[in-house]
Structure formats: structure tokens, C-alpha cells
PDB file of C-alpha atoms in Angstrom:
ATOM      1  CA  UNK I  17      -6.055   1.232  12.295  1.00 83.00           C
ATOM      2  CA  UNK I  18      -2.176   2.159  13.197  1.00 91.00           C
ATOM      3  CA  UNK I  19      -3.089   4.616  16.277  1.00 92.00           C
ATOM      4  CA  UNK I  20      -1.261   7.206  15.653  1.00 93.00           C
ATOM      5  CA  UNK I  21       1.519   6.925  13.166  1.00 95.00           C
ATOM      6  CA  UNK I  22       4.316   9.417  12.695  1.00 95.00           C
ATOM      7  CA  UNK I  23       4.124   9.154   8.704  1.00 95.00           C
ATOM      8  CA  UNK I  24       7.856   9.073   6.488  1.00 95.00           C
ATOM      9  CA  UNK I  25       8.043  10.387   3.424  1.00 93.00           C
ATOM     10  CA  UNK I  26      10.602   8.392   1.581  1.00 92.00           C
ATOM     11  CA  UNK I  27      10.914   9.684  -1.760  1.00 90.00           C
ATOM     12  CA  UNK I  28      11.687  13.623  -1.176  1.00 82.00           C
ATOM     13  CA  UNK I  29       8.494  16.202  -2.766  1.00 77.00           C
ATOM     14  CA  UNK I  30       8.580  15.008  -6.171  1.00 81.00           C
ATOM     15  CA  UNK I  31       5.033  12.026  -6.810  1.00 87.00           C
ATOM     16  CA  UNK I  32       6.562   9.189  -8.262  1.00 91.00           C
ATOM     17  CA  UNK I  33       4.721   6.371  -8.231  1.00 96.00           C
ATOM     18  CA  UNK I  34       4.159   2.892 -10.412  1.00 97.00           C
ATOM     19  CA  UNK I  35       0.780   3.916 -10.693  1.00 97.00           C
ATOM     20  CA  UNK I  36      -1.133   6.648 -11.405  1.00 95.00           C
ATOM     21  CA  UNK I  37      -4.755   5.496  -9.429  1.00 95.00           C
ATOM     22  CA  UNK I  38      -7.866   6.677 -10.524  1.00 94.00           C
ATOM     23  CA  UNK I  39      -8.935   8.466  -6.429  1.00 93.00           C
ATOM     24  CA  UNK I  40      -5.461   8.546  -5.553  1.00 91.00           C
ATOM     25  CA  UNK I  41      -5.389  12.106  -3.016  1.00 85.00           C
ATOM     26  CA  UNK I  42      -2.255  12.937  -4.506  1.00 85.00           C
ATOM     27  CA  UNK I  43      -3.325  14.254  -8.337  1.00 86.00           C
ATOM     28  CA  UNK I  44      -1.689  12.398 -11.589  1.00 89.00           C
ATOM     29  CA  UNK I  45       1.706  10.326 -11.622  1.00 90.00           C
ATOM     30  CA  UNK I  46       4.073  13.487 -13.416  1.00 81.00           C
ATOM     31  CA  UNK I  47       7.034   9.915 -12.529  1.00 81.00           C
ATOM     32  CA  UNK I  48       5.345   7.091 -13.269  1.00 91.00           C
ATOM     33  CA  UNK I  49       8.242   4.698 -12.574  1.00 94.00           C
ATOM     34  CA  UNK I  50       9.272   1.054 -11.194  1.00 94.00           C
ATOM     35  CA  UNK I  51      12.960   2.021 -11.657  1.00 93.00           C
ATOM     36  CA  UNK I  52      14.218   1.759  -8.176  1.00 95.00           C
ATOM     37  CA  UNK I  53      16.670   4.278  -7.193  1.00 92.00           C
ATOM     38  CA  UNK I  54      18.791   6.219  -3.849  1.00 92.00           C
ATOM     39  CA  UNK I  55      16.779   9.086  -2.407  1.00 89.00           C
ATOM     40  CA  UNK I  56      18.284   9.840   1.549  1.00 91.00           C
ATOM     41  CA  UNK I  57      20.855   7.827   2.850  1.00 93.00           C
ATOM     42  CA  UNK I  58      19.067   6.028   6.105  1.00 95.00           C
ATOM     43  CA  UNK I  59      21.576   6.657   8.614  1.00 95.00           C
ATOM     44  CA  UNK I  60      20.332  10.862   7.956  1.00 94.00           C
ATOM     45  CA  UNK I  61      16.822   9.723   7.605  1.00 94.00           C
ATOM     46  CA  UNK I  62      17.134   8.075  11.105  1.00 96.00           C
ATOM     47  CA  UNK I  63      18.995  11.361  12.633  1.00 96.00           C
ATOM     48  CA  UNK I  64      15.966  13.460  11.050  1.00 95.00           C
ATOM     49  CA  UNK I  65      13.260  11.184  12.209  1.00 96.00           C
ATOM     50  CA  UNK I  66      15.117  10.488  15.897  1.00 96.00           C
ATOM     51  CA  UNK I  67      14.964  14.614  16.195  1.00 95.00           C
ATOM     52  CA  UNK I  68      11.458  14.970  15.541  1.00 94.00           C
ATOM     53  CA  UNK I  69      10.665  11.900  18.048  1.00 95.00           C
ATOM     54  CA  UNK I  70      12.523  14.276  20.929  1.00 94.00           C
ATOM     55  CA  UNK I  71      10.338  16.972  20.146  1.00 94.00           C
ATOM     56  CA  UNK I  72       7.257  15.279  20.798  1.00 92.00           C
ATOM     57  CA  UNK I  73       6.023  14.657  24.367  1.00 90.00           C
ATOM     58  CA  UNK I  74       8.025  11.339  25.813  1.00 89.00           C
ATOM     59  CA  UNK I  75       4.256  10.126  27.095  1.00 89.00           C
ATOM     60  CA  UNK I  76       2.494  10.358  23.601  1.00 90.00           C
ATOM     61  CA  UNK I  77       5.278   9.104  21.226  1.00 94.00           C
ATOM     62  CA  UNK I  78       3.524   7.421  18.294  1.00 95.00           C
ATOM     63  CA  UNK I  79       2.582   4.225  17.654  1.00 96.00           C
ATOM     64  CA  UNK I  80       4.125   2.834  14.303  1.00 97.00           C
ATOM     65  CA  UNK I  81       6.391   4.725  11.898  1.00 97.00           C
ATOM     66  CA  UNK I  82       5.690   4.099   8.425  1.00 97.00           C
ATOM     67  CA  UNK I  83       6.735   4.826   5.610  1.00 96.00           C
ATOM     68  CA  UNK I  84       3.718   5.690   3.382  1.00 90.00           C
ATOM     69  CA  UNK I  85       6.012   8.261   1.140  1.00 84.00           C
ATOM     70  CA  UNK I  86       4.320  10.921  -1.209  1.00 86.00           C
ATOM     71  CA  UNK I  87       4.135   8.304  -4.007  1.00 91.00           C
ATOM     72  CA  UNK I  88       5.820   4.369  -3.573  1.00 96.00           C
ATOM     73  CA  UNK I  89       7.748   4.545  -1.172  1.00 96.00           C
ATOM     74  CA  UNK I  90       9.737   0.389  -2.249  1.00 97.00           C
ATOM     75  CA  UNK I  91      10.956   2.686  -5.074  1.00 96.00           C
ATOM     76  CA  UNK I  92      13.341   3.927  -2.845  1.00 95.00           C
ATOM     77  CA  UNK I  93      16.334   1.197  -3.078  1.00 96.00           C
ATOM     78  CA  UNK I  94      17.344   1.443  -0.148  1.00 96.00           C
ATOM     79  CA  UNK I  95      14.477   0.790   2.010  1.00 96.00           C
ATOM     80  CA  UNK I  96      15.445  -2.313   3.894  1.00 96.00           C
ATOM     81  CA  UNK I  97      18.690  -0.243   5.554  1.00 96.00           C
ATOM     82  CA  UNK I  98      16.182   2.710   6.502  1.00 97.00           C
ATOM     83  CA  UNK I  99      13.883  -0.106   7.886  1.00 97.00           C
ATOM     84  CA  UNK I 100      16.890  -1.539   9.765  1.00 96.00           C
ATOM     85  CA  UNK I 101      17.679   2.265  10.906  1.00 96.00           C
ATOM     86  CA  UNK I 102      14.008   2.945  12.461  1.00 97.00           C
ATOM     87  CA  UNK I 103      13.847   0.265  14.461  1.00 96.00           C
ATOM     88  CA  UNK I 104      16.113   1.612  16.651  1.00 96.00           C
ATOM     89  CA  UNK I 105      14.235   4.237  17.407  1.00 96.00           C
ATOM     90  CA  UNK I 106      11.750   0.907  18.662  1.00 95.00           C
ATOM     91  CA  UNK I 107       9.037   1.823  17.748  1.00 97.00           C
ATOM     92  CA  UNK I 108       7.371  -0.666  15.597  1.00 97.00           C
ATOM     93  CA  UNK I 109       7.705  -0.262  11.181  1.00 98.00           C
ATOM     94  CA  UNK I 110       4.624   0.141   8.241  1.00 98.00           C
ATOM     95  CA  UNK I 111       4.849   0.130   5.328  1.00 98.00           C
ATOM     96  CA  UNK I 112       2.249   0.809   3.098  1.00 97.00           C
ATOM     97  CA  UNK I 113       2.684   0.306  -0.604  1.00 97.00           C
ATOM     98  CA  UNK I 114       0.614  -1.188  -3.435  1.00 97.00           C
ATOM     99  CA  UNK I 115       2.578  -4.050  -3.684  1.00 95.00           C
ATOM    100  CA  UNK I 116       3.801  -3.555  -7.726  1.00 97.00           C
ATOM    101  CA  UNK I 117       7.351  -5.266  -7.190  1.00 97.00           C
ATOM    102  CA  UNK I 118       6.576  -7.512  -5.094  1.00 98.00           C
ATOM    103  CA  UNK I 119       7.974  -9.759  -8.136  1.00 96.00           C
ATOM    104  CA  UNK I 120      11.486  -8.954  -7.302  1.00 97.00           C
ATOM    105  CA  UNK I 121      13.115 -11.038  -4.216  1.00 97.00           C
ATOM    106  CA  UNK I 122      15.287  -8.021  -3.470  1.00 96.00           C
ATOM    107  CA  UNK I 123      11.972  -6.535  -2.225  1.00 97.00           C
ATOM    108  CA  UNK I 124      10.322  -9.041  -0.518  1.00 97.00           C
ATOM    109  CA  UNK I 125      13.294  -9.473   1.387  1.00 97.00           C
ATOM    110  CA  UNK I 126      13.647  -5.383   2.398  1.00 97.00           C
ATOM    111  CA  UNK I 127      10.046  -5.331   3.160  1.00 97.00           C
ATOM    112  CA  UNK I 128      10.249  -8.282   5.546  1.00 96.00           C
ATOM    113  CA  UNK I 129      12.289  -6.051   7.728  1.00 96.00           C
ATOM    114  CA  UNK I 130       8.755  -4.221   8.567  1.00 98.00           C
ATOM    115  CA  UNK I 131       6.447  -4.752  11.689  1.00 98.00           C
ATOM    116  CA  UNK I 132       3.216  -4.251   9.931  1.00 98.00           C
ATOM    117  CA  UNK I 133       2.240  -4.301   5.865  1.00 98.00           C
ATOM    118  CA  UNK I 134      -0.152  -3.062   4.193  1.00 97.00           C
ATOM    119  CA  UNK I 135      -0.799  -4.312   0.321  1.00 97.00           C
ATOM    120  CA  UNK I 136      -2.928  -2.873  -1.969  1.00 97.00           C
ATOM    121  CA  UNK I 137      -5.496  -5.278  -4.005  1.00 96.00           C
ATOM    122  CA  UNK I 138      -7.614  -3.140  -5.957  1.00 96.00           C
ATOM    123  CA  UNK I 139      -8.442  -6.061  -8.097  1.00 96.00           C
ATOM    124  CA  UNK I 140      -7.177  -9.485  -9.855  1.00 96.00           C
ATOM    125  CA  UNK I 141      -8.680  -8.428 -13.283  1.00 96.00           C
ATOM    126  CA  UNK I 142      -6.862  -7.103 -15.700  1.00 96.00           C
ATOM    127  CA  UNK I 143      -8.743  -5.257 -17.521  1.00 96.00           C
ATOM    128  CA  UNK I 144     -10.095  -3.422 -14.194  1.00 96.00           C
ATOM    129  CA  UNK I 145      -6.623  -3.374 -12.792  1.00 97.00           C
ATOM    130  CA  UNK I 146      -5.324  -0.839 -15.391  1.00 97.00           C
ATOM    131  CA  UNK I 147      -8.481   0.644 -15.195  1.00 96.00           C
ATOM    132  CA  UNK I 148      -8.783   1.753 -11.535  1.00 96.00           C
ATOM    133  CA  UNK I 149      -4.832   1.894 -11.319  1.00 97.00           C
ATOM    134  CA  UNK I 150      -3.105   3.088 -14.630  1.00 96.00           C
ATOM    135  CA  UNK I 151       0.077   0.828 -14.427  1.00 97.00           C
ATOM    136  CA  UNK I 152       3.381   1.846 -15.805  1.00 96.00           C
ATOM    137  CA  UNK I 153       3.479   0.405 -19.125  1.00 94.00           C
ATOM    138  CA  UNK I 154       5.611  -2.764 -18.136  1.00 95.00           C
ATOM    139  CA  UNK I 155       3.919  -3.669 -14.790  1.00 97.00           C
ATOM    140  CA  UNK I 156       2.981  -7.200 -15.211  1.00 97.00           C
ATOM    141  CA  UNK I 157      -0.382  -8.376 -13.313  1.00 98.00           C
ATOM    142  CA  UNK I 158       0.573 -12.053 -13.055  1.00 98.00           C
ATOM    143  CA  UNK I 159       3.930 -11.105 -11.587  1.00 98.00           C
ATOM    144  CA  UNK I 160       2.957  -8.876  -9.340  1.00 98.00           C
ATOM    145  CA  UNK I 161      -0.394 -11.464  -7.324  1.00 98.00           C
ATOM    146  CA  UNK I 162       2.437 -14.405  -7.928  1.00 98.00           C
ATOM    147  CA  UNK I 163       5.072 -11.759  -5.662  1.00 98.00           C
ATOM    148  CA  UNK I 164       2.204 -10.951  -3.094  1.00 98.00           C
ATOM    149  CA  UNK I 165       1.239 -14.579  -2.545  1.00 97.00           C
ATOM    150  CA  UNK I 166       5.082 -15.478  -1.663  1.00 98.00           C
ATOM    151  CA  UNK I 167       5.731 -12.102   0.134  1.00 98.00           C
ATOM    152  CA  UNK I 168       2.254 -13.018   1.839  1.00 97.00           C
ATOM    153  CA  UNK I 169       3.857 -16.974   2.897  1.00 96.00           C
ATOM    154  CA  UNK I 170       7.233 -15.911   4.241  1.00 96.00           C
ATOM    155  CA  UNK I 171       6.371 -12.720   6.512  1.00 97.00           C
ATOM    156  CA  UNK I 172       6.401 -13.465   9.914  1.00 95.00           C
ATOM    157  CA  UNK I 173       4.706  -9.534  10.543  1.00 96.00           C
ATOM    158  CA  UNK I 174       1.490  -8.409  10.345  1.00 96.00           C
ATOM    159  CA  UNK I 175      -0.280  -8.775   6.759  1.00 96.00           C
ATOM    160  CA  UNK I 176      -3.105  -6.047   5.710  1.00 95.00           C
ATOM    161  CA  UNK I 177      -4.555  -6.192   2.646  1.00 94.00           C
ATOM    162  CA  UNK I 178      -6.614  -2.467   1.129  1.00 94.00           C
ATOM    163  CA  UNK I 179      -8.703  -2.647  -1.508  1.00 93.00           C
ATOM    164  CA  UNK I 180     -10.280   0.942  -2.695  1.00 93.00           C
ATOM    165  CA  UNK I 181     -13.686   0.231  -4.303  1.00 92.00           C
ATOM    166  CA  UNK I 182     -14.848   2.890  -7.327  1.00 92.00           C
ATOM    167  CA  UNK I 183     -17.928   3.279  -8.741  1.00 88.00           C
ATOM    168  CA  UNK I 184     -18.419   0.881 -12.647  1.00 86.00           C
ATOM    169  CA  UNK I 185     -14.052   0.298 -12.288  1.00 89.00           C
ATOM    170  CA  UNK I 186     -13.857  -2.114  -9.749  1.00 91.00           C
ATOM    171  CA  UNK I 187     -16.691  -3.170  -8.636  1.00 87.00           C
ATOM    172  CA  UNK I 188     -18.346  -5.861 -10.420  1.00 89.00           C
ATOM    173  CA  UNK I 189     -20.316  -9.612  -9.216  1.00 85.00           C
ATOM    174  CA  UNK I 190     -17.304 -11.410 -10.280  1.00 89.00           C
ATOM    175  CA  UNK I 191     -14.449  -8.733 -10.165  1.00 91.00           C
ATOM    176  CA  UNK I 192     -14.810  -8.223  -6.288  1.00 88.00           C
ATOM    177  CA  UNK I 193     -15.871 -12.422  -6.243  1.00 87.00           C
ATOM    178  CA  UNK I 194     -12.487 -13.138  -7.738  1.00 91.00           C
ATOM    179  CA  UNK I 195     -10.817 -10.362  -5.661  1.00 91.00           C
ATOM    180  CA  UNK I 196     -11.810 -11.325  -1.976  1.00 89.00           C
ATOM    181  CA  UNK I 197     -10.770 -15.116  -3.875  1.00 89.00           C
ATOM    182  CA  UNK I 198      -6.925 -14.267  -3.692  1.00 93.00           C
ATOM    183  CA  UNK I 199      -7.688 -12.071  -0.794  1.00 92.00           C
ATOM    184  CA  UNK I 200      -8.260 -15.251   1.053  1.00 89.00           C
ATOM    185  CA  UNK I 201      -5.567 -16.901   0.229  1.00 91.00           C
ATOM    186  CA  UNK I 202      -3.519 -14.218   1.599  1.00 93.00           C
ATOM    187  CA  UNK I 203      -4.359 -14.865   5.026  1.00 91.00           C
ATOM    188  CA  UNK I 204      -4.198 -11.245   6.568  1.00 93.00           C
ATOM    189  CA  UNK I 205      -4.760 -10.295   9.411  1.00 91.00           C
ATOM    190  CA  UNK I 206      -7.531  -8.330   8.077  1.00 89.00           C
ATOM    191  CA  UNK I 207      -9.143  -6.633   4.858  1.00 88.00           C
ATOM    192  CA  UNK I 208      -9.983  -3.334   3.944  1.00 89.00           C
ATOM    193  CA  UNK I 209     -12.521  -2.303   1.668  1.00 87.00           C
ATOM    194  CA  UNK I 210     -11.953   1.113   0.944  1.00 86.00           C
ATOM    195  CA  UNK I 211     -14.084   3.995  -0.516  1.00 86.00           C
ATOM    196  CA  UNK I 212     -13.439   7.171  -1.985  1.00 83.00           C
ATOM    197  CA  UNK I 213     -13.857  10.505   0.044  1.00 80.00           C
ATOM    198  CA  UNK I 214     -10.796  13.436  -1.035  1.00 76.00           C
ATOM    199  CA  UNK I 215     -10.318  15.002  -4.493  1.00 76.00           C
ATOM    200  CA  UNK I 216      -9.610  12.821  -7.217  1.00 76.00           C
ATOM    201  CA  UNK I 217      -7.635  13.633  -9.834  1.00 78.00           C
ATOM    202  CA  UNK I 218      -9.929  12.586 -13.099  1.00 79.00           C
ATOM    203  CA  UNK I 219     -13.381  13.537 -13.153  1.00 79.00           C
ATOM    204  CA  UNK I 220     -15.957  11.890 -11.944  1.00 79.00           C
ATOM    205  CA  UNK I 221     -14.532   9.534  -9.967  1.00 83.00           C
ATOM    206  CA  UNK I 222     -17.265   8.192  -7.679  1.00 81.00           C
ATOM    207  CA  UNK I 223     -17.230   5.742  -4.380  1.00 78.00           C
ATOM    208  CA  UNK I 224     -19.948   3.414  -4.944  1.00 76.00           C
ATOM    209  CA  UNK I 225     -23.069   3.782  -2.421  1.00 77.00           C
ATOM    210  CA  UNK I 226     -24.092   2.094   0.522  1.00 78.00           C
ATOM    211  CA  UNK I 227     -25.879  -0.610  -0.580  1.00 76.00           C
ATOM    212  CA  UNK I 228     -23.626  -1.362  -3.316  1.00 75.00           C
ATOM    213  CA  UNK I 229     -20.727  -1.677  -0.202  1.00 77.00           C
ATOM    214  CA  UNK I 230     -22.736  -3.885   1.748  1.00 77.00           C
ATOM    215  CA  UNK I 231     -22.858  -6.163  -1.786  1.00 73.00           C
ATOM    216  CA  UNK I 232     -19.133  -6.032  -2.056  1.00 73.00           C
ATOM    217  CA  UNK I 233     -18.939  -6.617   1.993  1.00 74.00           C
ATOM    218  CA  UNK I 234     -21.130  -9.570   1.876  1.00 72.00           C
ATOM    219  CA  UNK I 235     -19.237 -12.342   0.000  1.00 63.00           C
ATOM    220  CA  UNK I 236     -15.733 -10.664   0.474  1.00 66.00           C
ATOM    221  CA  UNK I 237     -16.303 -11.205   5.195  1.00 70.00           C
ATOM    222  CA  UNK I 238     -17.089 -14.857   4.010  1.00 67.00           C
ATOM    223  CA  UNK I 239     -13.926 -15.495   2.393  1.00 60.00           C
ATOM    224  CA  UNK I 240     -11.994 -13.407   5.042  1.00 53.00           C
ATOM    225  CA  UNK I 241     -12.633 -10.529   7.929  1.00 53.00           C
ATOM    226  CA  UNK I 242     -12.627  -7.354   6.716  1.00 54.00           C
ATOM    227  CA  UNK I 243     -13.764  -4.122   7.444  1.00 53.00           C
ATOM    228  CA  UNK I 244     -14.825  -0.721   5.720  1.00 49.00           C
ATOM    229  CA  UNK I 245     -13.257   2.608   5.772  1.00 49.00           C
ATOM    230  CA  UNK I 246     -13.318   5.816   3.797  1.00 48.00           C
ATOM    231  CA  UNK I 247      -9.624   6.910   2.196  1.00 48.00           C
TER     232      UNK I 247
END
């Protein structure tokens, strides 16, 4: 979806996230938090990225520099400045986020610096959301969804959504219908439906079957352009 992307981890070696999703390929979150802090000096991050780019074939440079991190990249308080610095390379900057901190106005302002943003919306139903994403205790789903709506109205880059479907977690008819309605209101460029294929941290996690995926895709596609993928 991003062509050839250079992933950038702006959180360091320890996984830090506001979620501990049942399907996460990085395993259980050892440091679950919603507290933003400074990890790297933005100019030093740019320096390291430029050094890496300079080692590449100039005819085969990345299509995007992607802030994806070892956890949730928006936990980095320097996010906006880092995106600003990275754009000096002339390469578009993408941000892949679980969107949990979008109720914060300063975070939304920072994310707007990016050229391409993907936000996670696994479910808009409280019970399903808590079951599949296992959020930090003080997170509020209504605030997250409101923040996403505000961001979508103001963002001038490419906005995409991603929904991971897990059997018996968030694939009921009503849950999918409600999720589709919310995503349609964001008017994203595309909305990705994913199923887990990499080893999850929780036993018994299963991707929805092909038939169930198609049943989910049908009503969703009527709301918005959805794309199926594996993750």
C-alpha cells in the first residue's frame, strides 16, 4: 500500500503502546501507557535516516518514510518536529497509528504534518474494543472516536483506516455495521480490512474465514472503498 517504504522506529527498543492487541506480532505490551515523552532528538533522527538513505541506490529510493515504531509512534512527544525534519529529504512521510491519542489537540496538529496517515479502527463498540485491543485503563473510546472525526475533517493529506478482523472478537454483524458507519463518516481514501497471519501473543486467536471476511466486506464496501489484506 505504500510501495517501497523505509520504516522508522521512533520509540527505541522497548515496546511502548497504549494497546496490547490480542493479535499484535510484537507480543504483549510490556510498557502500556498513554504518557507521551521525548525519545530521540528530531535532528539526530533525521541524520540517521539520511545516512541510511545515502547508502541506497539513488535510483531506488523509498516511496515513503514511515513512522511505524516498536509500539505506538504518537507516544513520541517530538512527533510533529520529527515529521517536519524528515520531510527535508523530499520523500513523503507516512504515519501508522492506533489513533488512541487523537483526542489531544496537540497530537492531531503534529499528525497533520504527515503526508499519509493510517488510523486503526478495529471496533467502535466498547465491549469489542476492550476485548480485542486491550487498551490502557484510562483510555476513553468516545474521546478517541471524536478526536478521529476532528482530525479527518482537518487533515489535508491521504487518510486511510485499518480494521483487523479476529474470529469471535469483532466480526459480529452489528459490530461490523457500526464500525463501517463510523469509518464512512471519516471519508478515508481507502479502508483496509486485515486478518492476522503472523504469530499472535494470545493462544486461540484465529483469522476470520474467507466466507466470513466476504460477509464483512459486502456491507462495508457499500459504505466505503474497502481493501482486504493480511497482516
